[in-house]
Short mmCIF file of C-alpha atoms and ligand atoms in Angstrom, two decimals:
data_model
loop_
_atom_site.label_atom_id
_atom_site.label_comp_id
_atom_site.label_asym_id
_atom_site.label_seq_id
_atom_site.Cartn_x
_atom_site.Cartn_y
_atom_site.Cartn_z
CA UNK A 830 14.22 3.51 -11.36
CA UNK A 831 15.90 1.12 -8.94
CA UNK A 832 13.74 -1.01 -6.65
CA UNK A 833 14.02 -4.01 -4.34
CA UNK A 834 11.99 -6.69 -6.04
CA UNK A 835 10.70 -10.15 -5.15
CA UNK A 836 11.24 -11.48 -8.65
CA UNK A 837 10.13 -15.13 -8.27
CA UNK A 838 8.40 -17.35 -5.70
CA UNK A 839 11.25 -18.30 -3.36
CA UNK A 840 13.77 -16.72 -0.99
CA UNK A 841 15.69 -13.53 -1.73
CA UNK A 842 15.23 -10.03 -3.15
CA UNK A 843 16.89 -8.35 -6.10
CA UNK A 844 17.87 -4.70 -6.55
CA UNK A 845 17.00 -4.04 -10.18
CA UNK A 846 15.78 -1.48 -12.71
CA UNK A 847 11.96 -1.41 -13.01
CA UNK A 848 9.64 0.94 -14.92
CA UNK A 849 8.50 4.10 -13.11
CA UNK A 850 5.07 3.63 -11.49
CA UNK A 851 2.11 4.99 -13.46
CA UNK A 852 0.49 8.05 -11.83
CA UNK A 853 -3.33 7.89 -12.04
CA UNK A 854 -5.51 11.00 -11.84
CA UNK A 855 -6.07 10.53 -8.07
CA UNK A 856 -2.49 9.48 -7.34
CA UNK A 857 0.61 11.07 -5.86
CA UNK A 858 4.11 10.11 -7.04
CA UNK A 859 6.67 10.26 -4.23
CA UNK A 860 10.48 10.33 -4.46
CA UNK A 861 11.44 8.04 -1.59
CA UNK A 862 13.99 9.39 0.91
CA UNK A 863 14.07 6.80 3.69
CA UNK A 864 12.39 3.47 4.42
CA UNK A 865 12.00 1.22 7.46
CA UNK A 866 12.29 -2.57 7.39
CA UNK A 867 9.28 -4.37 8.88
CA UNK A 868 8.86 -8.00 9.93
CA UNK A 869 6.54 -8.35 6.91
CA UNK A 870 9.47 -7.54 4.60
CA UNK A 871 11.53 -10.25 6.33
CA UNK A 872 8.71 -12.77 5.76
CA UNK A 873 8.56 -11.84 2.07
CA UNK A 874 12.35 -11.96 1.71
CA UNK A 875 12.63 -15.41 3.31
CA UNK A 876 9.48 -16.67 1.51
CA UNK A 877 7.81 -18.29 4.52
CA UNK A 878 4.40 -20.05 4.26
CA UNK A 879 2.54 -16.74 4.80
CA UNK A 880 4.49 -15.09 1.97
CA UNK A 881 4.02 -18.09 -0.32
CA UNK A 882 0.23 -17.89 -0.01
CA UNK A 883 0.01 -14.08 -0.02
CA UNK A 884 2.56 -12.63 -2.45
CA UNK A 885 2.31 -12.72 -6.25
CA UNK A 886 5.76 -11.90 -7.75
CA UNK A 887 7.08 -9.80 -9.32
CA UNK A 888 6.53 -7.30 -6.50
CA UNK A 889 8.37 -4.22 -5.25
CA UNK A 890 8.40 -4.72 -1.47
CA UNK A 891 8.36 -2.25 1.45
CA UNK A 892 5.72 -0.03 3.01
CA UNK A 893 7.40 2.13 5.68
CA UNK A 894 8.71 5.31 4.06
CA UNK A 895 9.09 9.05 3.92
CA UNK A 896 9.69 11.02 0.75
CA UNK A 897 9.01 14.13 -1.24
CA UNK A 898 6.13 14.54 -3.68
CA UNK A 899 7.45 14.51 -7.27
CA UNK A 900 4.19 14.71 -9.22
CA UNK A 901 0.43 14.77 -8.56
CA UNK A 902 -2.43 13.42 -10.70
CA UNK A 903 -4.89 15.76 -12.45
CA UNK A 904 -7.58 15.27 -9.79
CA UNK A 905 -5.31 15.83 -6.78
CA UNK A 906 -5.76 18.87 -4.55
CA UNK A 907 -4.03 19.73 -1.29
CA UNK A 908 -0.69 18.14 -2.20
CA UNK A 909 2.10 19.69 -4.24
CA UNK A 910 5.56 18.73 -5.51
CA UNK A 911 8.14 19.20 -2.76
CA UNK A 912 5.82 18.28 0.15
CA UNK A 913 7.39 15.86 2.65
CA UNK A 914 4.99 12.92 3.10
CA UNK A 915 4.56 9.36 4.30
CA UNK A 916 1.95 6.88 3.20
CA UNK A 917 -0.72 4.86 4.97
CA UNK A 918 0.12 1.35 3.76
CA UNK A 919 -3.45 0.02 3.74
CA UNK A 920 -5.20 1.05 0.53
CA UNK A 921 -8.91 0.64 1.29
CA UNK A 922 -11.78 -0.01 -1.13
CA UNK A 923 -13.69 3.21 -0.39
CA UNK A 924 -17.04 1.52 -1.14
CA UNK A 925 -17.80 -0.91 1.71
CA UNK A 926 -20.00 -0.18 4.73
CA UNK A 927 -17.07 0.76 6.95
CA UNK A 928 -15.26 2.88 4.35
CA UNK A 929 -18.45 4.81 3.63
CA UNK A 930 -18.97 5.35 7.37
CA UNK A 931 -15.46 6.78 7.71
CA UNK A 932 -14.09 3.74 9.55
CA UNK A 933 -11.58 2.94 6.86
CA UNK A 934 -9.32 0.91 9.15
CA UNK A 935 -12.13 -1.68 9.30
CA UNK A 936 -12.24 -2.20 5.50
CA UNK A 937 -12.18 -5.93 4.76
CA UNK A 938 -10.86 -5.35 1.25
CA UNK A 939 -7.77 -3.28 2.00
CA UNK A 940 -4.68 -3.93 -0.12
CA UNK A 941 -1.23 -3.66 1.47
CA UNK A 942 1.49 -1.49 -0.02
CA UNK A 943 4.48 -3.74 -0.76
CA UNK A 944 2.24 -6.79 -0.22
CA UNK A 945 -0.67 -6.60 -2.67
CA UNK A 946 0.68 -3.71 -4.78
CA UNK A 947 4.15 -2.37 -5.59
CA UNK A 948 5.74 -0.83 -2.52
CA UNK A 949 8.23 1.73 -1.26
CA UNK A 950 11.66 0.03 -1.37
CA UNK A 951 12.28 1.96 -4.56
CA UNK A 952 13.35 5.37 -5.77
CA UNK A 953 9.68 6.24 -6.41
CA UNK A 954 6.35 5.00 -5.06
CA UNK A 955 2.82 5.89 -6.08
CA UNK A 956 -0.23 6.01 -3.77
CA UNK A 957 -3.80 7.35 -3.97
CA UNK A 958 -3.95 10.87 -2.48
CA UNK A 959 -6.28 9.49 0.23
CA UNK A 960 -3.29 7.45 1.52
CA UNK A 961 -0.82 10.33 1.76
CA UNK A 962 0.07 12.03 5.06
CA UNK A 963 1.81 15.44 5.04
CA UNK A 964 4.48 16.02 7.65
CA UNK A 965 5.21 19.29 9.35
CA UNK A 966 8.36 21.20 8.43
CA UNK A 967 11.24 20.12 10.65
CA UNK A 968 10.06 16.56 11.34
CA UNK A 969 12.94 14.11 11.88
CA UNK A 970 13.01 12.19 8.58
CA UNK A 971 14.03 8.91 10.21
CA UNK A 972 11.03 9.16 12.52
CA UNK A 973 8.82 10.13 9.58
CA UNK A 974 10.06 7.03 7.71
CA UNK A 975 8.59 4.76 10.39
CA UNK A 976 5.19 6.40 10.90
CA UNK A 977 3.55 3.15 9.75
CA UNK A 978 4.85 0.93 12.63
CA UNK A 979 4.85 3.92 14.99
CA UNK A 980 1.14 4.08 14.15
CA UNK A 981 0.74 0.41 15.07
CA UNK A 982 2.36 1.23 18.42
CA UNK A 983 0.16 4.29 19.00
CA UNK A 984 -3.07 2.57 17.95
CA UNK A 985 -2.33 -0.34 20.32
CA UNK A 986 -1.00 1.73 23.24
CA UNK A 987 -4.05 4.01 23.14
CA UNK A 988 -6.59 1.19 22.65
CA UNK A 989 -7.41 1.55 26.36
CA UNK A 990 -6.93 4.72 28.47
CA UNK A 991 -3.47 4.36 30.05
CA UNK A 992 -3.41 7.45 32.28
CA UNK A 993 -2.29 6.34 35.74
CA UNK A 994 -2.48 2.65 34.81
CA UNK A 995 0.03 -0.18 35.11
CA UNK A 996 0.83 -1.37 31.61
CA UNK A 997 2.49 -4.58 30.45
CA UNK A 998 4.25 -4.62 27.07
CA UNK A 999 4.97 -8.16 25.86
CA UNK A 1000 7.73 -8.10 23.24
CA UNK A 1001 10.21 -5.25 22.76
CA UNK A 1002 10.61 -5.40 19.01
CA UNK A 1003 10.50 -2.01 17.28
CA UNK A 1004 6.74 -1.74 17.85
CA UNK A 1005 6.85 -2.76 21.53
CA UNK A 1006 9.68 -0.28 22.07
CA UNK A 1007 7.71 2.57 20.54
CA UNK A 1008 4.56 1.54 22.45
CA UNK A 1009 6.55 1.71 25.69
CA UNK A 1010 7.43 5.35 25.02
CA UNK A 1011 3.85 6.13 23.97
CA UNK A 1012 2.34 4.58 27.12
CA UNK A 1013 4.81 6.57 29.20
CA UNK A 1014 4.03 9.81 27.31
CA UNK A 1015 0.29 9.17 27.72
CA UNK A 1016 0.66 8.99 31.50
CA UNK A 1017 0.94 5.34 32.51
CA UNK A 1018 2.20 4.77 36.06
CA UNK A 1019 4.35 1.69 35.39
CA UNK A 1020 5.31 0.24 32.03
CA UNK A 1021 6.72 -3.26 32.48
CA UNK A 1022 8.35 -4.77 29.39
CA UNK A 1023 8.72 -8.53 29.04
CA UNK A 1024 11.36 -9.49 26.46
CA UNK A 1025 13.86 -12.37 26.27
CA UNK A 1026 16.45 -10.43 24.19
CA UNK A 1027 18.90 -8.50 26.42
CA UNK A 1028 19.74 -5.85 23.78
CA UNK A 1029 16.06 -5.06 23.39
CA UNK A 1030 15.49 -4.99 27.17
CA UNK A 1031 18.15 -2.30 27.47
CA UNK A 1032 16.47 -0.34 24.65
CA UNK A 1033 13.15 -0.68 26.50
CA UNK A 1034 14.65 1.07 29.52
CA UNK A 1035 15.84 3.88 27.20
CA UNK A 1036 12.27 4.15 25.89
CA UNK A 1037 10.97 4.75 29.42
CA UNK A 1038 10.10 1.30 30.78
CA UNK A 1039 9.90 1.10 34.57
CA UNK A 1040 11.27 -2.45 34.43
CA UNK A 1041 12.34 -4.76 31.63
CA UNK A 1042 12.25 -8.44 32.57
CA UNK A 1043 13.29 -11.67 30.89
CA UNK A 1044 10.16 -13.88 30.88
CA UNK A 1045 12.37 -17.00 31.04
CA UNK A 1046 13.83 -15.82 34.34
CA UNK A 1047 11.07 -13.93 36.06
CA UNK A 1048 7.31 -14.51 36.15
CA UNK A 1049 5.12 -11.40 35.77
CA UNK A 1050 3.46 -11.56 39.25
CA UNK A 1051 6.96 -11.45 40.66
CA UNK A 1052 7.15 -7.69 39.92
CA UNK A 1053 3.89 -6.73 41.67
CA UNK A 1054 5.40 -6.22 45.14
CA UNK A 1055 8.40 -4.31 43.84
CA UNK A 1056 6.12 -1.89 41.98
CA UNK A 1057 3.41 -1.59 44.64
CA UNK A 1058 0.89 -3.22 42.34
CA UNK A 1059 -2.03 -4.76 44.19
CA UNK A 1060 -3.82 -7.05 41.78
CA UNK A 1061 -2.12 -7.13 38.39
CA UNK A 1062 -1.82 -5.15 35.17
CA UNK A 1063 -4.62 -2.83 34.13
CA UNK A 1064 -3.60 -2.95 30.49
CA UNK A 1065 -1.49 -5.36 28.45
CA UNK A 1066 -0.12 -4.73 24.96
CA UNK A 1067 0.64 -8.05 23.24
CA UNK A 1068 3.43 -7.27 20.78
CA UNK A 1069 5.29 -10.56 20.47
CA UNK A 1070 2.92 -12.95 18.66
CA UNK A 1071 4.16 -15.64 21.06
CA UNK A 1072 1.45 -17.85 22.66
CA UNK A 1073 3.15 -18.06 26.07
CA UNK A 1074 3.34 -14.25 26.23
CA UNK A 1075 -0.42 -13.80 25.72
CA UNK A 1076 -1.19 -16.58 28.20
CA UNK A 1077 1.12 -15.04 30.82
CA UNK A 1078 -0.41 -11.60 30.26
CA UNK A 1079 -3.97 -12.86 30.77
CA UNK A 1080 -2.89 -14.61 33.97
CA UNK A 1081 -1.31 -11.38 35.27
CA UNK A 1082 -4.25 -9.03 34.56
CA UNK A 1083 -6.24 -7.18 37.20
CA UNK A 1084 -10.04 -7.36 37.18
CA UNK A 1085 -11.55 -5.19 34.48
CA UNK A 1086 -8.30 -5.02 32.51
CA UNK A 1087 -7.83 -4.55 28.79
CA UNK A 1088 -5.59 -6.63 26.53
CA UNK A 1089 -4.76 -5.09 23.16
CA UNK A 1090 -3.40 -7.73 20.78
CA UNK A 1091 -1.18 -6.60 17.89
CA UNK A 1092 1.28 -9.53 17.69
CA UNK A 1093 0.54 -12.02 14.93
CA UNK A 1094 0.94 -15.63 16.06
CA UNK A 1095 1.80 -18.37 13.58
CA UNK A 1096 -0.33 -20.93 15.40
CA UNK A 1097 -3.58 -21.15 17.35
CA UNK A 1098 -3.38 -20.19 21.03
CA UNK A 1099 -5.30 -21.88 23.85
CA UNK A 1100 -6.66 -19.24 26.24
CA UNK A 1101 -7.88 -19.51 29.84
CA UNK A 1102 -11.45 -18.35 29.21
CA UNK A 1103 -12.27 -18.72 32.90
CA UNK A 1104 -9.70 -16.05 33.66
CA UNK A 1105 -11.11 -13.82 30.91
CA UNK A 1106 -14.68 -14.27 32.22
CA UNK A 1107 -14.10 -14.01 35.95
CA UNK A 1108 -11.65 -11.11 35.64
CA UNK A 1109 -14.07 -9.47 33.16
CA UNK A 1110 -11.25 -8.70 30.73
CA UNK A 1111 -11.63 -7.00 27.37
CA UNK A 1112 -9.51 -8.47 24.57
CA UNK A 1113 -9.15 -6.28 21.50
CA UNK A 1114 -7.46 -7.11 18.20
CA UNK A 1115 -5.51 -4.29 16.58
CA UNK A 1116 -4.67 -4.17 12.89
CA UNK A 1117 -2.96 -1.22 11.22
CA UNK A 1118 -3.74 2.32 12.26
CA UNK A 1119 -6.90 4.43 12.50
CA UNK A 1120 -7.28 6.55 9.39
CA UNK A 1121 -6.32 9.15 10.24
CA UNK A 1122 -6.79 9.74 13.93
CA UNK A 1123 -3.69 7.64 14.74
CA UNK A 1124 -1.63 9.74 12.30
CA UNK A 1125 -2.86 12.90 13.98
CA UNK A 1126 -2.00 11.52 17.44
CA UNK A 1127 1.50 10.51 16.28
CA UNK A 1128 2.10 14.01 15.00
CA UNK A 1129 0.91 15.86 18.08
CA UNK A 1130 2.63 13.52 20.53
CA UNK A 1131 5.96 14.12 18.75
CA UNK A 1132 5.28 17.84 18.82
CA UNK A 1133 4.57 17.62 22.56
CA UNK A 1134 7.85 15.89 23.40
CA UNK A 1135 7.48 12.16 22.67
CA UNK A 1136 10.86 10.81 21.56
CA UNK A 1137 10.99 7.50 19.70
CA UNK A 1138 14.48 7.97 18.21
CA UNK A 1139 16.21 5.48 20.55
CA UNK A 1140 14.14 2.74 18.82
CA UNK A 1141 16.03 3.46 15.57
CA UNK A 1142 19.35 1.64 15.88
CA UNK A 1143 20.70 0.87 12.39
CA UNK A 1144 21.10 2.89 9.18
CA UNK A 1145 22.12 1.70 5.70
CA UNK A 1146 22.19 2.95 2.13
CA UNK A 1147 19.72 1.03 -0.08
CA UNK A 1148 22.53 -0.70 -1.97
CA UNK A 1149 23.48 -2.35 1.35
CA UNK A 1150 20.03 -3.89 1.64
CA UNK A 1151 21.42 -7.35 2.43
CA UNK A 1152 23.24 -6.02 5.50
CA UNK A 1153 20.14 -4.03 6.45
CA UNK A 1154 17.92 -7.11 6.28
CA UNK A 1155 20.49 -9.12 8.26
CA UNK A 1156 20.51 -6.45 10.99
CA UNK A 1157 16.71 -6.46 11.16
CA UNK A 1158 16.63 -10.26 11.28
CA UNK A 1159 19.33 -10.53 13.98
CA UNK A 1160 17.04 -9.42 16.82
CA UNK A 1161 19.91 -7.33 18.22
CA UNK A 1162 18.40 -4.24 16.66
CA UNK A 1163 15.53 -1.84 16.96
CA UNK A 1164 14.22 -0.27 13.77
CA UNK A 1165 16.51 -0.50 10.73
CA UNK A 1166 16.28 2.40 8.26
CA UNK A 1167 17.53 2.49 4.64
CA UNK A 1168 18.36 5.71 2.78
CA UNK A 1169 17.31 5.94 -0.91
CA UNK A 1170 18.78 9.34 -1.75
CA UNK A 1171 22.47 8.46 -2.02
P1 NAD B 1485 9.45 -8.37 16.47
O1 NAD B 1485 9.36 -9.76 15.99
O2 NAD B 1485 10.67 -7.56 16.14
O3 NAD B 1485 9.25 -8.32 18.05
C1 NAD B 1485 8.70 -9.36 18.80
C2 NAD B 1485 9.51 -9.47 20.09
O4 NAD B 1485 8.89 -10.41 20.95
C3 NAD B 1485 10.95 -9.93 19.86
O5 NAD B 1485 11.85 -8.96 20.35
C4 NAD B 1485 11.02 -11.23 20.65
O6 NAD B 1485 12.29 -11.45 21.25
C5 NAD B 1485 9.92 -11.01 21.69
N1 NAD B 1485 9.49 -12.26 22.36
C6 NAD B 1485 9.70 -13.55 22.00
N2 NAD B 1485 9.19 -14.39 22.92
C7 NAD B 1485 8.63 -13.62 23.88
C8 NAD B 1485 7.94 -13.91 25.10
N3 NAD B 1485 7.70 -15.17 25.49
N4 NAD B 1485 7.51 -12.87 25.85
C9 NAD B 1485 7.73 -11.60 25.45
N5 NAD B 1485 8.37 -11.27 24.31
C10 NAD B 1485 8.82 -12.26 23.53
O7 NAD B 1485 8.15 -7.64 15.90
P2 NAD B 1485 7.69 -6.12 15.72
O8 NAD B 1485 8.08 -5.65 14.37
O9 NAD B 1485 8.03 -5.28 16.91
O10 NAD B 1485 6.12 -6.41 15.69
C11 NAD B 1485 5.48 -6.92 16.85
C12 NAD B 1485 4.40 -7.92 16.49
O11 NAD B 1485 3.33 -7.24 15.85
C13 NAD B 1485 4.81 -9.04 15.53
O12 NAD B 1485 4.12 -10.22 15.90
C14 NAD B 1485 4.31 -8.54 14.18
O13 NAD B 1485 4.06 -9.61 13.28
C15 NAD B 1485 3.03 -7.86 14.60
N6 NAD B 1485 2.53 -6.79 13.73
C16 NAD B 1485 1.20 -6.63 13.70
C17 NAD B 1485 0.64 -5.59 12.98
C18 NAD B 1485 -0.84 -5.39 13.00
O14 NAD B 1485 -1.33 -4.50 12.30
N7 NAD B 1485 -1.56 -6.17 13.79
C19 NAD B 1485 1.47 -4.71 12.27
C20 NAD B 1485 2.85 -4.89 12.34
C21 NAD B 1485 3.38 -5.93 13.08
ZN1 ZN B 1486 -13.69 -0.73 2.29
#
């Protein structure tokens, strides 16, 4: 089969023939239809310091996908060839305290699809059946392809109850964009998006943001009067990984607020602990998705009218992967999807 492979330590990816993945007795083999490009894939492609210490080539990259089941292992029940599925990209150990208690998202030994094991930028991918999510008939396949980052957005946006609250979203990358729509769908009063990139600010408005501001031009407290906000934000979703964004969010929180942190910074961040203490804030780190409550919530929110399609802005065939990666890297894009069926 053809796959996008990190062949050696160093920049670049290669589209090449690789052996079909081996299907174990508990595994499901999936013919990939569509994939989404994630920031993680860009890190692996460019071979940054994180990739250099994390990735052991050769590796098939990619973890956001939708496809059709081609074959199931001897032990597999509940899945059949032809089913349309996506995969949870964190393969957990199944044996630790948290896994045994059913809190699989807290597993400290999880292995990432396309990071620690061969991934989904390929014609076929294999996953344990416990990592496979069945879609309903009629799901939009492009949306299904990005359930993994959509799940990051849902898990973060629902980390604190947003109904009636004023929500700040810092960073309107694909995940911040989807979180904006989720917060809106879940009943937030105002969703203010802070994002320096103008293309992404205009997408944020399409996703339902009340306001989209450029943090270089406008400080957060500057919007309070305009939006009838008394004290500050009730909830902040940190989706940029940028130190100044987290610091500005904490400074703009109301008493008792919640800050859900998804963005991954590349450096340590100094925080105003006095503000955290005296405003009695809750800071919560978010990694991945809840298995599988987040997947359930994604499904039912789509079925009840949530629309995340404006966050998908670019489409390529897999042979045009270089152009696809360039579009994702440019910043003037939302989610970039590659098709593996042509
Ligand atoms: P992205 O890099 O596309 O988006 C980040 C956005 O933040 C960009 O649009 C950028 O212009 C914006 N930004 C830069 N400076 C800013 C500032 N001062 N204030 C506000 N915004 C600013 O990333 P993404 O794919 O949408 O992912 C969002 C973040 O979540 C990234 O940091 C990513 O590494 C991280 N992530 C975490 C998990 C997890 O499980 N915790 C999973 C996936 C991604
Ligand atoms: Zn575990």
